[in-house]
Short mmCIF file of C-alpha atoms (C1' of nucleotides) in Angstrom, two decimals:
data_model
loop_
_atom_site.label_atom_id
_atom_site.label_comp_id
_atom_site.label_asym_id
_atom_site.label_seq_id
_atom_site.Cartn_x
_atom_site.Cartn_y
_atom_site.Cartn_z
CA UNK A 134 -26.34 28.64 66.38
CA UNK A 135 -25.21 25.80 64.41
CA UNK A 136 -27.19 24.95 61.27
CA UNK A 137 -30.27 22.23 62.63
CA UNK A 138 -30.02 20.58 58.98
CA UNK A 139 -26.14 20.28 59.01
CA UNK A 140 -26.25 18.53 62.34
CA UNK A 141 -29.24 15.99 61.12
CA UNK A 142 -26.63 14.84 58.57
CA UNK A 143 -24.02 15.17 60.20
CA UNK A 144 -24.60 14.34 64.04
CA UNK A 145 -21.36 11.98 64.24
CA UNK A 146 -19.24 14.93 62.49
CA UNK A 147 -20.54 17.21 64.94
CA UNK A 148 -20.40 14.99 68.38
CA UNK A 149 -16.50 14.10 67.90
CA UNK A 150 -16.07 17.94 66.92
CA UNK A 151 -18.13 19.35 70.30
CA UNK A 152 -16.16 16.76 71.99
CA UNK A 153 -12.63 18.89 71.45
CA UNK A 154 -13.62 21.41 73.22
CA UNK A 155 -15.34 19.40 76.11
CA UNK A 156 -19.24 19.46 75.36
CA UNK A 157 -21.36 16.33 74.90
CA UNK A 158 -24.62 17.07 74.48
CA UNK A 159 -27.42 14.73 73.82
CA UNK A 160 -27.85 14.52 69.81
CA UNK A 161 -30.20 11.35 69.82
CA UNK A 162 -32.38 13.89 71.50
CA UNK A 163 -31.96 16.27 68.70
CA UNK A 164 -32.71 13.28 66.14
CA UNK A 165 -36.12 12.53 67.62
CA UNK A 166 -37.27 16.05 67.83
CA UNK A 167 -36.35 17.14 63.92
CA UNK A 168 -38.73 14.11 63.07
CA UNK A 169 -41.54 14.48 65.03
CA UNK A 170 -41.25 18.22 63.83
CA UNK A 171 -40.98 17.02 60.18
CA UNK A 172 -43.89 14.19 60.83
CA UNK A 173 -46.22 16.89 62.69
CA UNK A 174 -45.54 19.96 59.85
CA UNK A 175 -46.26 17.41 57.28
CA UNK A 176 -49.65 16.52 58.38
CA UNK A 177 -50.43 20.26 59.50
CA UNK A 178 -49.37 21.23 55.69
CA UNK A 179 -51.44 18.72 54.03
CA UNK A 180 -54.60 19.49 56.28
CA UNK A 181 -54.30 23.53 55.49
CA UNK A 182 -53.97 23.12 52.11
CA UNK A 183 -56.92 21.17 51.88
CA UNK A 184 -58.68 23.79 54.10
CA UNK A 185 -58.04 26.55 51.60
CA UNK A 186 -58.99 25.04 48.65
CA UNK A 187 -62.28 24.24 50.56
CA UNK A 188 -62.51 27.93 51.99
CA UNK A 189 -62.16 28.85 48.43
CA UNK A 190 -64.96 26.83 46.99
CA UNK A 191 -66.98 28.02 50.06
CA UNK A 192 -66.40 31.51 49.03
CA UNK A 193 -67.64 31.39 45.79
CA UNK A 194 -70.75 29.28 46.53
CA UNK A 195 -73.83 32.22 46.62
CA UNK A 196 -76.34 29.61 48.31
CA UNK A 197 -74.83 28.99 51.60
CA UNK A 198 -77.16 26.07 52.29
CA UNK A 199 -75.47 23.84 49.68
CA UNK A 200 -72.09 23.83 51.79
CA UNK A 201 -72.94 23.40 55.18
CA UNK A 202 -71.50 19.89 55.19
CA UNK A 203 -68.04 21.30 54.26
CA UNK A 204 -68.11 24.06 56.53
CA UNK A 205 -69.09 21.42 59.53
CA UNK A 206 -66.25 19.35 58.41
CA UNK A 207 -64.24 22.31 57.60
CA UNK A 208 -64.55 23.47 61.23
CA UNK A 209 -63.32 20.14 62.43
CA UNK A 210 -60.12 20.03 60.28
CA UNK A 211 -59.49 23.76 61.85
CA UNK A 212 -59.43 22.34 65.20
CA UNK A 213 -57.23 19.34 64.14
CA UNK A 214 -55.06 21.73 62.79
CA UNK A 215 -55.04 23.90 65.57
CA UNK A 216 -53.23 21.00 67.99
CA UNK A 217 -51.13 20.43 65.31
CA UNK A 218 -49.98 23.59 65.34
CA UNK A 219 -49.77 24.03 68.81
CA UNK A 220 -47.62 20.49 69.21
CA UNK A 221 -45.50 21.88 65.98
CA UNK A 222 -44.79 25.30 68.13
CA UNK A 223 -43.86 23.03 71.43
CA UNK A 224 -41.03 21.11 69.30
CA UNK A 225 -39.74 24.18 67.31
CA UNK A 226 -39.26 26.17 70.16
CA UNK A 227 -37.56 22.52 72.07
CA UNK A 228 -35.73 22.30 69.03
CA UNK A 229 -33.88 26.07 69.18
CA UNK A 230 -33.85 25.72 73.05
CA UNK A 231 -31.52 22.72 72.18
CA UNK A 232 -29.49 24.15 68.89
CA UNK A 233 -29.03 28.07 71.12
CA UNK A 234 -27.22 25.38 74.02
CA UNK A 235 -24.77 23.98 71.18
CA UNK A 236 -21.16 25.45 71.25
CA UNK A 237 -20.05 26.31 68.02
CA UNK A 238 -17.94 24.12 66.25
CA UNK A 239 -13.96 24.65 66.16
CA UNK A 240 -12.14 25.94 62.82
CA UNK A 241 -10.35 23.76 61.55
CA UNK A 242 -7.16 24.85 62.44
CA UNK A 243 -7.89 25.45 65.62
CA UNK A 244 -5.10 23.33 68.12
CA UNK A 245 -6.94 20.18 69.64
CA UNK A 246 -6.52 20.20 73.67
CA UNK A 247 -8.82 20.24 77.07
CA UNK A 248 -7.44 23.01 78.88
CA UNK A 249 -5.44 26.60 78.74
CA UNK A 250 -2.42 24.17 79.19
CA UNK A 251 -2.68 23.16 75.50
CA UNK A 252 -2.54 26.52 74.45
CA UNK A 253 -0.50 27.22 71.47
CA UNK A 254 2.23 30.35 71.60
CA UNK A 255 2.67 31.98 68.13
CA UNK A 256 4.33 34.70 68.62
CA UNK A 257 6.33 37.09 70.82
CA UNK A 258 7.01 40.86 70.52
CA UNK A 259 9.80 42.40 72.74
CA UNK A 260 11.40 40.92 75.67
CA UNK A 261 9.62 41.12 79.48
CA UNK A 262 10.86 44.38 80.46
CA UNK A 263 14.01 44.60 83.70
CA UNK A 264 14.12 46.27 86.03
CA UNK A 265 17.27 47.34 88.48
CA UNK A 266 15.21 47.69 91.32
CA UNK A 267 11.80 45.47 92.48
CA UNK A 268 9.29 46.64 90.57
CA UNK A 269 5.86 47.50 92.07
CA UNK A 270 2.60 45.64 91.57
CA UNK A 271 0.17 48.04 89.61
CA UNK A 272 -2.32 48.72 92.48
CA UNK A 273 0.56 49.69 95.04
CA UNK A 274 2.03 52.12 92.22
CA UNK A 275 -1.80 53.44 91.70
CA UNK A 276 -2.07 54.09 95.36
CA UNK A 277 1.57 55.69 95.56
CA UNK A 278 0.72 58.01 92.69
CA UNK A 279 -2.80 58.62 94.00
CA UNK A 280 -4.59 57.76 90.69
CA UNK A 281 -6.49 54.49 91.58
CA UNK A 282 -8.24 54.25 94.67
CA UNK A 283 -9.72 50.71 95.51
CA UNK A 284 -11.05 51.25 99.31
CA UNK A 285 -13.73 54.42 97.67
CA UNK A 286 -14.66 52.23 94.86
CA UNK A 287 -15.42 49.87 97.31
CA UNK A 288 -17.28 52.29 99.73
CA UNK A 289 -19.08 53.67 96.41
CA UNK A 290 -19.84 50.72 94.89
CA UNK A 291 -18.69 47.68 96.23
CA UNK A 292 -15.63 44.97 95.66
CA UNK A 293 -14.00 45.11 92.32
CA UNK A 294 -15.03 48.73 91.47
CA UNK A 295 -12.17 51.16 91.22
CA UNK A 296 -12.08 55.21 91.45
CA UNK A 297 -9.38 56.60 89.26
CA UNK A 298 -8.49 60.29 90.11
CA UNK A 299 -6.92 62.47 88.21
CA UNK A 300 -3.88 61.65 85.50
CA UNK A 301 -5.38 58.05 86.06
CA UNK A 302 -8.43 58.87 84.85
CA UNK A 303 -6.85 61.08 82.48
CA UNK A 304 -4.08 58.12 81.25
CA UNK A 305 -7.49 55.57 81.14
CA UNK A 306 -9.31 58.78 78.48
CA UNK A 307 -6.13 59.28 76.90
CA UNK A 308 -6.19 55.71 76.29
CA UNK A 309 -9.62 55.14 74.63
CA UNK A 310 -8.87 58.07 72.80
CA UNK A 311 -5.35 56.74 71.31
CA UNK A 312 -6.73 53.69 70.41
CA UNK A 313 -10.04 54.73 68.96
CA UNK A 314 -7.95 57.49 66.65
CA UNK A 315 -5.73 54.80 65.59
CA UNK A 316 -8.58 52.15 64.29
CA UNK A 317 -10.92 54.73 62.91
CA UNK A 318 -7.79 57.00 61.46
CA UNK A 319 -5.18 54.06 60.24
CA UNK A 320 -7.13 50.57 60.31
CA UNK A 321 -10.36 51.55 58.13
CA UNK A 322 -12.68 51.23 61.36
CA UNK A 323 -16.38 53.00 61.74
CA UNK A 324 -16.02 54.75 64.99
CA UNK A 325 -19.83 53.19 66.62
CA UNK A 326 -20.98 54.46 70.32
CA UNK A 327 -24.03 51.89 70.86
CA UNK A 328 -26.16 51.34 73.84
CA UNK A 329 -24.74 50.16 77.14
CA UNK A 330 -27.86 48.36 77.86
CA UNK A 331 -29.41 45.50 75.42
CA UNK A 332 -32.30 43.42 75.15
CA UNK A 333 -32.49 39.44 75.16
CA UNK A 334 -32.30 39.19 71.51
CA UNK A 335 -29.35 40.86 71.23
CA UNK A 336 -27.52 39.10 73.73
CA UNK A 337 -29.19 35.88 72.27
CA UNK A 338 -27.49 36.47 69.09
CA UNK A 339 -24.22 36.99 69.90
CA UNK A 340 -24.28 33.91 72.39
CA UNK A 341 -24.59 35.14 75.35
CA UNK A 342 -28.00 33.71 76.43
CA UNK A 343 -29.39 31.15 77.08
CA UNK A 344 -27.18 29.77 78.89
CA UNK A 345 -24.74 32.55 80.29
CA UNK A 346 -27.40 34.32 81.78
CA UNK A 347 -25.76 34.50 85.55
CA UNK A 348 -22.66 36.56 84.18
CA UNK A 349 -24.49 39.46 83.26
CA UNK A 350 -26.14 42.23 85.24
CA UNK A 351 -30.05 42.89 84.49
CA UNK A 352 -31.97 45.36 85.01
CA UNK A 353 -35.30 44.48 87.26
CA UNK A 354 -38.54 46.92 86.06
CA UNK A 355 -37.48 46.44 82.35
CA UNK A 356 -35.86 43.28 80.85
CA UNK A 357 -32.32 44.88 79.67
CA UNK A 358 -28.77 43.46 80.01
CA UNK A 359 -25.61 45.39 80.39
CA UNK A 360 -23.43 44.62 78.06
CA UNK A 361 -20.04 42.56 79.11
CA UNK A 362 -18.97 43.85 75.64
CA UNK A 363 -19.41 46.28 72.94
CA UNK A 364 -19.04 42.99 70.79
CA UNK A 365 -23.18 42.42 71.74
CA UNK A 366 -24.64 45.84 70.64
CA UNK A 367 -22.01 46.39 67.68
CA UNK A 368 -22.34 42.46 65.97
CA UNK A 369 -26.41 42.94 66.67
CA UNK A 370 -26.05 46.46 64.43
CA UNK A 371 -26.85 44.21 61.81
CA UNK A 372 -29.67 41.45 63.15
CA UNK A 373 -32.26 40.23 60.50
CA UNK A 374 -30.80 42.07 57.77
CA UNK A 375 -29.66 41.53 54.49
CA UNK A 376 -26.38 42.65 53.31
CA UNK A 377 -25.39 43.42 49.88
CA UNK A 378 -21.91 41.85 48.84
CA UNK A 379 -20.05 45.39 48.20
CA UNK A 380 -21.01 46.72 51.71
CA UNK A 381 -18.98 43.68 52.97
CA UNK A 382 -16.02 43.75 54.58
CA UNK A 383 -17.98 46.05 58.00
CA UNK A 384 -15.32 47.08 60.31
CA UNK A 385 -16.96 48.50 63.58
CA UNK A 386 -14.73 50.00 66.52
CA UNK A 387 -16.74 51.19 69.83
CA UNK A 388 -15.40 52.54 73.25
CA UNK A 389 -17.79 51.03 76.04
CA UNK A 390 -17.55 49.99 79.50
CA UNK A 391 -18.27 46.60 80.10
CA UNK A 392 -20.10 45.00 82.89
CA UNK A 393 -19.18 41.84 84.17
CA UNK A 394 -20.46 39.80 87.29
CA UNK A 395 -17.45 37.50 87.05
CA UNK A 396 -19.39 35.02 89.07
CA UNK A 397 -17.76 31.70 89.95
CA UNK A 398 -14.37 33.57 90.52
CA UNK A 399 -14.57 34.75 94.09
CA UNK A 400 -10.96 34.94 95.28
CA UNK A 401 -9.05 35.61 91.81
CA UNK A 402 -7.32 38.66 90.96
CA UNK A 403 -8.99 40.52 94.20
CA UNK A 404 -7.11 43.28 93.92
CA UNK A 405 -6.27 46.05 91.48
CA UNK A 406 -7.64 46.55 88.28
CA UNK A 407 -7.25 43.32 86.60
CA UNK A 408 -10.76 41.53 87.22
CA UNK A 409 -13.44 44.36 87.81
CA UNK A 410 -17.51 44.67 87.27
CA UNK A 411 -17.04 47.44 85.08
CA UNK A 412 -13.94 48.19 83.04
CA UNK A 413 -13.57 49.96 79.66
CA UNK A 414 -12.75 48.12 76.29
CA UNK A 415 -12.20 49.46 72.65
CA UNK A 416 -13.24 46.92 70.80
CA UNK A 417 -13.20 45.51 67.08
CA UNK A 418 -15.84 43.89 65.40
CA UNK A 419 -16.23 42.48 61.31
CA UNK A 420 -18.55 41.15 59.32
CA UNK A 421 -17.06 39.57 56.28
CA UNK A 422 -17.66 37.28 53.50
CA UNK A 423 -17.30 33.10 54.46
CA UNK A 424 -13.89 33.02 51.95
CA UNK A 425 -12.11 35.68 53.81
CA UNK A 426 -12.89 34.98 57.28
CA UNK A 427 -9.28 33.37 58.31
CA UNK A 428 -7.75 36.13 56.32
CA UNK A 429 -9.71 39.27 58.03
CA UNK A 430 -8.64 37.38 61.35
CA UNK A 431 -5.27 37.93 61.26
CA UNK A 432 -5.57 40.86 60.10
CA UNK A 433 -7.84 41.87 63.17
CA UNK A 434 -5.35 40.91 65.31
CA UNK A 435 -2.37 42.64 64.02
CA UNK A 436 -5.18 45.60 64.14
CA UNK A 437 -4.85 44.81 68.42
CA UNK A 438 -1.35 44.36 67.77
CA UNK A 439 -0.33 47.25 66.72
CA UNK A 440 -1.92 49.16 69.65
CA UNK A 441 0.82 47.70 72.09
CA UNK A 442 3.88 47.79 69.60
CA UNK A 443 3.06 51.96 69.47
CA UNK A 444 2.81 51.44 73.60
CA UNK A 445 6.03 49.60 73.58
CA UNK A 446 4.41 46.87 75.71
CA UNK A 447 5.95 43.33 75.88
CA UNK A 448 3.53 40.91 74.77
CA UNK A 449 2.87 37.45 73.54
CA UNK A 450 0.28 35.59 70.97
CA UNK A 451 -1.69 32.74 71.92
CA UNK A 452 -3.67 30.16 69.73
CA UNK A 453 -6.61 29.08 72.10
CA UNK A 454 -6.96 25.26 72.20
CA UNK A 455 -10.32 23.67 71.13
CA UNK A 456 -11.17 23.25 75.07
CA UNK A 457 -10.33 26.91 76.12
CA UNK A 458 -12.29 29.07 73.27
CA UNK A 459 -15.24 30.69 74.00
CA UNK A 460 -19.09 29.01 73.62
CA UNK A 461 -19.31 31.09 70.03
CA UNK A 462 -15.86 31.21 68.91
CA UNK A 463 -14.65 28.72 66.13
CA UNK A 464 -10.98 29.77 66.49
CA UNK A 465 -9.39 32.91 69.04
CA UNK A 466 -6.34 34.66 69.46
CA UNK A 467 -5.51 35.50 72.82
CA UNK A 468 -2.55 38.81 73.10
CA UNK A 469 -1.26 38.28 76.35
CA UNK A 470 0.67 41.66 77.66
CA UNK A 471 3.62 41.27 79.95
CA UNK A 472 3.12 42.27 83.80
CA UNK A 473 6.28 43.14 85.60
CA UNK A 474 4.89 43.33 88.48
CA UNK A 475 3.36 39.88 88.93
CA UNK A 476 5.85 38.56 86.15
CA UNK A 477 3.22 36.96 84.08
CA UNK A 478 1.71 37.08 80.72
CA UNK A 479 -2.12 38.61 81.40
CA UNK A 480 -4.59 38.52 78.72
CA UNK A 481 -5.31 41.91 77.41
CA UNK A 482 -6.86 40.86 73.97
CA UNK A 483 -8.83 38.28 72.54
CA UNK A 484 -9.49 37.97 68.97
CA UNK A 485 -12.31 35.58 67.50
CA UNK A 486 -13.68 34.22 64.42
CA UNK A 487 -17.21 32.88 64.29
CA UNK A 488 -17.84 31.12 61.47
CA UNK A 489 -21.49 32.13 60.86
CA UNK A 490 -22.20 30.95 64.51
CA UNK A 491 -23.36 33.86 65.50
CA UNK A 492 -24.88 35.24 62.11
CA UNK A 493 -27.14 32.16 61.79
CA UNK A 494 -28.41 33.44 65.93
CA UNK A 495 -29.01 37.03 64.94
CA UNK A 496 -29.68 36.06 61.54
CA UNK A 497 -26.99 38.51 59.44
CA UNK A 498 -27.11 37.64 55.63
CA UNK A 499 -25.84 39.14 52.72
CA UNK A 500 -26.50 38.39 49.12
CA UNK A 501 -23.95 38.23 46.47
CA UNK A 502 -25.91 39.56 43.51
CA UNK A 503 -29.14 40.97 42.89
CA UNK A 504 -31.85 38.54 43.60
CA UNK A 505 -29.53 35.98 44.53
CA UNK A 506 -29.31 33.44 47.85
CA UNK A 507 -28.88 35.22 51.05
CA UNK A 508 -25.85 33.15 52.58
CA UNK A 509 -24.56 33.99 56.41
CA UNK A 510 -22.09 36.47 56.89
CA UNK A 511 -18.88 35.67 59.33
CA UNK A 512 -18.78 37.75 61.95
CA UNK A 513 -15.33 38.71 64.15
CA UNK A 514 -14.79 40.85 66.92
CA UNK A 515 -11.57 41.50 69.50
CA UNK A 516 -10.43 43.91 71.91
CA UNK A 517 -8.09 46.85 71.16
CA UNK A 518 -7.42 46.91 73.67
CA UNK A 519 -8.67 46.13 77.12
CA UNK A 520 -8.55 49.57 78.57
CA UNK A 521 -8.15 49.19 82.33
CA UNK A 522 -5.67 46.33 81.52
CA UNK A 523 -3.68 48.63 79.47
CA UNK A 524 -3.16 51.15 81.85
CA UNK A 525 -2.25 48.42 84.30
CA UNK A 526 0.41 47.27 81.70
CA UNK A 527 2.14 50.71 81.64
CA UNK A 528 2.33 51.49 85.06
CA UNK A 529 3.91 48.08 85.82
CA UNK A 530 6.17 48.32 82.21
CA UNK A 531 7.01 52.12 82.53
CA UNK A 532 7.26 52.63 86.39
CA UNK A 533 10.79 54.07 86.82
CA UNK A 534 13.29 53.95 90.10
CA UNK A 535 12.15 56.82 91.47
CA UNK A 536 8.41 55.49 92.21
CA UNK A 537 7.28 57.43 88.90
CA UNK A 538 5.88 56.26 85.58
CA UNK A 539 7.16 57.46 82.33
CA UNK A 540 4.14 57.97 79.85
CA UNK A 541 5.03 56.14 76.36
CA UNK A 542 5.47 58.65 73.74
CA UNK A 543 2.52 58.00 71.71
CA UNK A 544 0.16 58.87 74.22
CA UNK A 545 1.33 62.13 75.72
CA UNK A 546 -0.43 64.34 73.08
CA UNK A 547 -2.97 63.10 74.37
CA UNK A 548 -2.51 63.86 77.86
CA UNK A 549 -1.91 67.45 77.23
CA UNK A 550 1.80 66.81 76.99
CA UNK A 551 2.47 64.91 80.28
CA UNK A 552 5.31 63.15 80.27
CA UNK A 553 5.31 61.14 83.19
CA UNK A 554 3.45 60.79 86.72
CA UNK A 555 4.69 61.52 89.99
"C1'" G B 1298 -46.48 59.22 82.67
"C1'" G B 1299 -51.48 61.33 80.39
"C1'" A B 1300 -53.97 61.92 75.13
"C1'" G B 1301 -54.11 60.66 70.16
"C1'" A B 1302 -52.01 58.76 64.99
"C1'" G B 1303 -50.08 54.75 63.01
"C1'" G B 1304 -46.78 50.05 61.86
"C1'" U B 1305 -47.81 46.51 54.93
"C1'" G B 1306 -42.28 43.47 50.12
"C1'" G B 1307 -35.61 47.44 49.66
"C1'" C B 1308 -37.51 52.15 49.70
"C1'" C B 1309 -42.62 54.94 48.86
"C1'" G B 1310 -47.79 53.56 48.96
"C1'" A B 1311 -53.07 51.14 47.72
"C1'" G B 1312 -56.26 47.68 50.13
"C1'" C B 1313 -60.18 47.14 55.29
"C1'" G B 1314 -63.56 39.31 55.72
"C1'" G B 1315 -63.23 35.18 50.09
"C1'" C B 1316 -61.07 37.66 43.02
"C1'" U B 1317 -54.59 39.83 47.57
"C1'" G B 1318 -47.75 37.30 48.18
"C1'" A B 1319 -50.31 41.49 48.43
"C1'" A B 1320 -52.28 47.51 43.15
"C1'" G B 1321 -49.31 51.54 41.83
"C1'" G B 1322 -44.99 53.95 42.28
"C1'" C B 1323 -39.42 54.92 43.05
"C1'" A B 1324 -34.65 51.81 43.50
"C1'" A B 1325 -32.68 47.71 41.26
"C1'" C B 1326 -31.26 43.67 37.36
"C1'" G B 1327 -31.81 41.85 31.99
"C1'" G B 1328 -32.80 43.12 27.15
"C1'" U B 1329 -34.65 46.37 23.11
"C1'" U B 1330 -33.66 51.24 21.03
"C1'" U B 1331 -30.47 56.04 20.70
"C1'" G B 1332 -24.23 58.48 17.43
"C1'" C B 1333 -22.22 58.99 23.81
"C1'" U B 1334 -25.06 60.91 28.95
"C1'" A B 1335 -30.19 61.06 29.44
"C1'" A B 1336 -35.39 59.34 27.96
"C1'" A B 1337 -38.44 55.46 26.24
"C1'" C B 1338 -39.76 50.65 25.53
"C1'" C B 1339 -39.94 45.30 27.49
"C1'" G B 1340 -38.79 41.75 31.19
"C1'" U B 1341 -37.48 39.80 36.05
"C1'" C B 1342 -38.16 41.32 40.93
"C1'" G B 1343 -39.41 38.78 49.14
"C1'" U B 1344 -37.96 35.33 52.85
"C1'" A B 1345 -38.23 30.85 55.55
"C1'" C B 1346 -40.08 25.73 56.16
"C1'" G B 1347 -41.35 21.20 54.20
"C1'" G B 1348 -42.13 17.49 50.08
"C1'" G B 1349 -40.48 15.74 45.17
"C1'" U B 1350 -37.71 15.77 40.57
"C1'" A B 1351 -32.96 15.17 41.81
"C1'" U B 1352 -28.39 16.65 42.69
"C1'" A B 1353 -28.37 21.31 39.50
"C1'" C B 1354 -28.05 24.04 44.55
"C1'" A B 1355 -31.72 24.76 39.33
"C1'" C B 1356 -37.27 23.61 38.36
"C1'" C B 1357 -42.01 22.03 40.40
"C1'" C B 1358 -45.76 21.06 44.67
"C1'" G B 1359 -47.33 22.80 49.25
"C1'" U B 1360 -47.44 26.00 53.80
"C1'" A B 1361 -46.05 30.25 56.30
"C1'" C B 1362 -45.00 35.37 57.29
"C1'" C B 1363 -48.86 42.50 55.90
"C1'" G B 1364 -44.60 44.90 64.10
"C1'" G B 1365 -44.87 40.68 67.70
"C1'" G B 1366 -48.51 37.01 70.31
"C1'" G B 1367 -53.67 35.19 70.88
"C1'" G B 1368 -58.65 34.72 69.63
"C1'" U B 1369 -62.93 35.42 66.27
"C1'" U B 1370 -64.25 32.77 61.26
"C1'" C B 1371 -65.09 27.19 56.69
"C1'" G B 1372 -61.51 31.26 55.38
"C1'" A B 1373 -58.15 37.14 58.33
"C1'" A B 1374 -53.06 41.73 55.98
"C1'" U B 1375 -58.66 43.37 56.50
"C1'" C B 1376 -62.53 42.19 63.10
"C1'" C B 1377 -61.49 41.23 68.65
"C1'" C B 1378 -57.65 41.16 72.89
"C1'" C B 1379 -52.63 41.68 74.97
"C1'" C B 1380 -47.96 43.38 73.81
"C1'" C B 1381 -43.29 46.04 71.45
"C1'" C B 1382 -42.64 49.77 68.68
"C1'" U B 1383 -42.37 55.08 65.52
"C1'" C B 1384 -44.87 60.15 65.21
"C1'" U B 1385 -47.48 64.25 67.28
"C1'" C B 1386 -49.37 67.15 71.90
"C1'" C B 1387 -49.09 67.88 77.01
"C1'" G B 1388 -46.28 66.44 81.53
"C1'" C B 1389 -41.25 65.31 83.75
"C1'" C B 1390 -36.44 65.55 82.66
"C1'" A B 1391 -29.73 65.92 81.06
#
RNA sequence: GGAGAGGUGGCCGAGCGGCUGAAGGCAACGGUUUGCUAAACCGUCGUACGGGUAUACACCCGUACCGGGGGUUCGAAUCCCCCCCUCUCCGCCA
């Protein structure tokens, strides 16, 4: 959420900034509402002040017949206050609803652009894997090795659900453990295991609501949402809290399944594990002081890259342009892993800084010193990594001429010493 | 799911229509004292919004907030209603 006061004073700047990401909200409507709010507040508060004074006087007066006129007059004042408060509540609701639909302002360093065509490749690691045979897609490999069962996934649940079997299931679990161990033991993150269903406030805090409810799975009988990423529950760990400066920065990691409706992506990535309604992810989340968020984003990116480097999977890093970053993000680096089966780089991690956008929504603050004024923290998060897509990358990059798949060495201890599948 | 108890400031805890933004204690911060540590003593010690001085993010004024929302009243932390959450017992269950 943007700062209403900042918006009030910088309408033109905000408008131009939002335009770079393709958003053209009606900011003049905001101005009118904001002025109306202050007018109402002023009138209501003046009346309340009078009522407080007179009521105190009434309280001190023993003989109530002396103040009967004031009592009658205050009754009218109270009625007027009630009217004003009702309208104020309505205006403030509209104001908040409006602010909640505005996306974040792009970071000053975010490259300008209108679509993913304008994203900037900032680095590559390793070279696309070459083969002396024609590499297979992971879905063919997975079925031949009998570790991925797409048909039965559909039978059990539906399209975009997959059944993992045998070493497939074990490889997924190994990856989760490997990633969590790396981030906790070597990168300084605290492991958490959050709820996979969350309430409306949490979803609003990170920015999924109110605009993207259609993308979320929701439970009917109680108002819960299935998390689309661990970012939601983990960022909300500190919702409505005032942290102390000495606690910062806070690093959390969490493995969770992620649930997404993938509305609007019908027909895209229909085969294989790339786009599922349920997938596993190890997430990294940070709460930091504003002045260190840029440096923390670079460290977060490095932490995610390390996973691929240790697995020896080639990738590139892309700096997303203003037209391609997500609703809540100020700046995002995507890590894209090389997939030989399709001869493309595919997103496997998205590392973003949100500035104070989520902190403002979720009311996450910190105090620099005892008695100091609370300030909003900056929040960041990134995948470290998407587990299903990592398994895909291993299958496709590590496939052998005989149809087997060689397990990256760092994972073998997590697979009971198994060196290859098939 | 049934029955009961309860939700007050960073924490504990009093208040149960006006004198309460809220006693008291703890913690924290600043200071005094003590040869260090500890202790004692003094002071400070919520947040948000609006307005003013005025540009320093400091002070002043006002308003709101005692789980959330509504109601009664001239006046509500205090009375009434609804909801949420926590705890205890029973039931069910991994």
